[in-house]
Short mmCIF file of C-alpha atoms in Angstrom, two decimals:
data_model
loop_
_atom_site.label_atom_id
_atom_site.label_comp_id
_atom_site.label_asym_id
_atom_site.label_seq_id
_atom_site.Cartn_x
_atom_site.Cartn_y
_atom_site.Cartn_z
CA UNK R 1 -6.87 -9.04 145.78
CA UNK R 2 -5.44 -5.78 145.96
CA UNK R 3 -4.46 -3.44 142.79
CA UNK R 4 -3.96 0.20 141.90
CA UNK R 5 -7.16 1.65 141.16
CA UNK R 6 -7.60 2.81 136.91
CA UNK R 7 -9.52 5.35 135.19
CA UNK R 8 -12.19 2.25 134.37
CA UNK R 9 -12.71 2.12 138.38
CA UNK R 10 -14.15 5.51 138.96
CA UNK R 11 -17.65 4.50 138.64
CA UNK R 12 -17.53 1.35 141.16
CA UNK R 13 -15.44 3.95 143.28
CA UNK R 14 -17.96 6.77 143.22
CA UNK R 15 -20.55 4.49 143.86
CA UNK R 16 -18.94 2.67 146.97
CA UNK R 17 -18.22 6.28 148.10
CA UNK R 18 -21.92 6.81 148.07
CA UNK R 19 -22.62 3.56 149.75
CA UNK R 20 -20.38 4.29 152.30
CA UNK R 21 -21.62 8.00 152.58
CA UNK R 22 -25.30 6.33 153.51
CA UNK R 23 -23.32 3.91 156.10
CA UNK R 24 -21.73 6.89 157.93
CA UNK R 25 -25.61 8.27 157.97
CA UNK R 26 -24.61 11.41 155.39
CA UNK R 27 -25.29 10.57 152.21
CA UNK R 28 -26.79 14.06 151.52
CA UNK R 29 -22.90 15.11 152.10
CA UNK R 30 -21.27 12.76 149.45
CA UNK R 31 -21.69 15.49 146.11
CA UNK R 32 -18.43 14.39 144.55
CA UNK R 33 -19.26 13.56 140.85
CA UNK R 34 -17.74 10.88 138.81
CA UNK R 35 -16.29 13.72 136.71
CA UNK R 36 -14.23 15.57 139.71
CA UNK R 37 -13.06 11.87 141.32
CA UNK R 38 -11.59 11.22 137.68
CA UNK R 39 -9.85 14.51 138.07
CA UNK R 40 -8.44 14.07 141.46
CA UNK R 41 -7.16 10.67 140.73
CA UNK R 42 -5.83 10.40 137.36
CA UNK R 43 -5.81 14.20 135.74
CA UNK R 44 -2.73 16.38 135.36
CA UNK R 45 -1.85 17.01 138.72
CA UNK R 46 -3.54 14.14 141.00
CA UNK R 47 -4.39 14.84 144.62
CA UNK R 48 -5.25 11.66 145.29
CA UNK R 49 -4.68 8.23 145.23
CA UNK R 50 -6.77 4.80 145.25
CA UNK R 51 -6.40 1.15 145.54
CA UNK R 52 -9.19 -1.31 144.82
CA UNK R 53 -10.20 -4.61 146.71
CA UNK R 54 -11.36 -7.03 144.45
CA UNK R 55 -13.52 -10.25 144.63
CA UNK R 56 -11.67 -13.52 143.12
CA UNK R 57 -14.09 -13.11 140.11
CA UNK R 58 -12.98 -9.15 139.86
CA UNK R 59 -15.36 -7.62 140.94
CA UNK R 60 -14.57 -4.28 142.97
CA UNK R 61 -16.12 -4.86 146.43
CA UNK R 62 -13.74 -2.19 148.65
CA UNK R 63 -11.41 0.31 148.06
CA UNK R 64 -8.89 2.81 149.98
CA UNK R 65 -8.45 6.32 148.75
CA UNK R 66 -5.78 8.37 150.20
CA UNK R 67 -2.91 11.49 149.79
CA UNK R 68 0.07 12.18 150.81
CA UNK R 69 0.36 14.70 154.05
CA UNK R 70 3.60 16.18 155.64
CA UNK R 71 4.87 16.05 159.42
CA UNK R 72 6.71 19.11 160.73
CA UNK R 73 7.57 16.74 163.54
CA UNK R 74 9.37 13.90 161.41
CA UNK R 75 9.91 15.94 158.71
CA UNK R 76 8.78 13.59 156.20
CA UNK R 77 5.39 12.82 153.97
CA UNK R 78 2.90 10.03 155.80
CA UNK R 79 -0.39 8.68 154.14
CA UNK R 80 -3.52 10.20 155.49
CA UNK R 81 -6.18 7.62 154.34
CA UNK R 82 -9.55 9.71 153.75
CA UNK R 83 -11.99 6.75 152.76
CA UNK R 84 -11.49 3.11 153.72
CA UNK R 85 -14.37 0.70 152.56
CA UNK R 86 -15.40 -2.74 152.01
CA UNK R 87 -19.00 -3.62 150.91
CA UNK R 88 -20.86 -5.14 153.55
CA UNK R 89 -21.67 -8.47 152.01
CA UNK R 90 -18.23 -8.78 151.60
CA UNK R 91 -16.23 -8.03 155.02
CA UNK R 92 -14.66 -10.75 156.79
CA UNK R 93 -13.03 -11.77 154.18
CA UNK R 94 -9.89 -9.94 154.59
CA UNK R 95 -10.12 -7.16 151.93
CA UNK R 96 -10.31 -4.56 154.53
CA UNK R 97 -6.72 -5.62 156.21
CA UNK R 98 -5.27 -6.38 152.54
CA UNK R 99 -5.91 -2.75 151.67
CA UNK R 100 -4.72 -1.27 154.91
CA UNK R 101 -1.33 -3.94 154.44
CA UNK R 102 -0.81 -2.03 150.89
CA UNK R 103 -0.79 1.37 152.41
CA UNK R 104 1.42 0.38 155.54
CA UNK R 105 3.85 -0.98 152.55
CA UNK R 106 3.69 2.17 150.78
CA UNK R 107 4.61 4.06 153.79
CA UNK R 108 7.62 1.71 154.82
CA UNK R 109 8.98 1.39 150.98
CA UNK R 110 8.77 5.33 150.28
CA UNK R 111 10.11 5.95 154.13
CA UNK R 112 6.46 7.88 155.18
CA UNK R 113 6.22 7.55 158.72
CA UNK R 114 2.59 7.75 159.46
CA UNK R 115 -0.30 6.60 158.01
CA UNK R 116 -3.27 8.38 159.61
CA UNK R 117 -6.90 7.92 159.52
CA UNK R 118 -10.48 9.38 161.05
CA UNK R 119 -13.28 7.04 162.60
CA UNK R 120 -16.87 8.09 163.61
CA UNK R 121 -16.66 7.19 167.46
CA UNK R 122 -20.16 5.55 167.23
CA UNK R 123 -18.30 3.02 164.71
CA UNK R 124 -17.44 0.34 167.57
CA UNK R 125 -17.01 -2.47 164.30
CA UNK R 126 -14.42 -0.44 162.66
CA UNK R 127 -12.64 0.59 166.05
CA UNK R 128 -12.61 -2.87 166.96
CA UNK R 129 -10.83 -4.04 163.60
CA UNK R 130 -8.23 -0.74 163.75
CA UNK R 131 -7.15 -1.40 166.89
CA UNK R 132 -6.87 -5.31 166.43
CA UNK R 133 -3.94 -4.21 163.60
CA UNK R 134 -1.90 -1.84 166.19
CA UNK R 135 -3.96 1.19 165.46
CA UNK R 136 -4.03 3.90 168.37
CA UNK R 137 -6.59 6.69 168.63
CA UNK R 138 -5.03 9.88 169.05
CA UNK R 139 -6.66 11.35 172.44
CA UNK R 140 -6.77 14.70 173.18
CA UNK R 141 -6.78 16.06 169.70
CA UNK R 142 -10.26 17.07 168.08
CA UNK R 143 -10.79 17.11 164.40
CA UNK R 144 -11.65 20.43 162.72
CA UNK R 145 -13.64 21.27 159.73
CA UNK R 146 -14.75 24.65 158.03
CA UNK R 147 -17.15 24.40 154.52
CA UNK R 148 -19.58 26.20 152.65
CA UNK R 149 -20.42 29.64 153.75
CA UNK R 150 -17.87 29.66 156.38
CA UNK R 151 -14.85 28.91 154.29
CA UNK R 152 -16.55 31.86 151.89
CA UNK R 153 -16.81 34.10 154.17
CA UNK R 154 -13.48 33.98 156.10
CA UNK R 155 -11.88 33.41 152.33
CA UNK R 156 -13.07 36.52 151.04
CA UNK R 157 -16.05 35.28 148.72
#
C-alpha cells in the first residue's frame, strides 16, 4: 500500500498537491511546477522526500512528502511532514494511517525523535484522525511565515 515515491510519480504528486491546495481553499498558492518537485525530490542534492499511497490496482490515491529538521533540544534530526494527503474518494480506507505508520518507522529506525506536522484549525476531520493516533497539538506556539516581497525586502533584493 505504501512505497517510496519515483521519478514516474511526480505528475500524480503534483497533481494531488494541487488537489489538496483547492481542499485547504488556496489553490492560487500551490505554483510548484512538476519541473521544481522533480528537483527537490530526486535531483543532486534532494530536500525532500515522498512516499506514495497506492490503490490495490496501483493507482496513486495519497501521498506524504516530508524533510528532515533538527532539534537543539534532543539534539537529533525529526521528520517534519509538510503535505499529508489522501484523495477524497479514497479515505477511510486506511492509506492515510499507513503513510503516517511509514514515517513514525522512519523516525524510530534512523533514531529521529519527532515527527512534526501543521493542521488548518478549521480542519476538525483531520484533527479528529491526528489525535485518534496519539497526536498532540502544540499550544502556545504560533506558526510563522515570511514570502514574496517581504522575504525580498528584509533579504536584500
Amino acid at each position: 500500500m505504501i512505497r517510496t515515491a519515483v521519478p514516474a510519480d511526480v505528475p500524480a504528486i503534483h497533481m494531488m498537491i494541487r488537489e489538496l491546495a483547492a481542499y485547504e481553499k488556496a489553490p492560487h498558492e500551490a505554483r510548484a511546477t512538476e519541473e521544481q518537485l522533480h528537483e527537490a525530490l530526486f535531483g543532486e542534492r534532494p530536500a525532500a522526500y515522498a512516499h506514495i499511497a497506492e490503490a490495490e490496482d496501483g493507482e496513486p490515491v495519497g501521498f506524504a512528502l516530508w524533510f528532515l529538521n533538527f532539534s537543539t533540544w534532543r539534539g537529533v534530526h525529526g521528520i517534519y511532514l509538510e503535505d499529508l494527503y489522501v484523495r477524497p474518494e479514497r479515505r477511510g480506507g486506511g492509506h492515510g494511517k499507513a503513510l503516517l505508520t511509514e514515517l513514525a518507522r522512519i523516525c524510530v529506525e534512523r533514531g529521529y525523535q519527532r515527527l512534526e506536522w501543521s493542521v488548518l484549525d478549521w480542519n476538525a476531520p483531520s484533527i479528529a484522525f491526528y489525535e485518534s493516533l496519539g497526536a498532540r497539538p502544540q499550544d502556545g506556539w504560533t506558526v510563522y511565515r515570511m514570502t514574496d516581497a517581504a522575504l525580498a525586502e528584509l533579504g536584500g533584493r
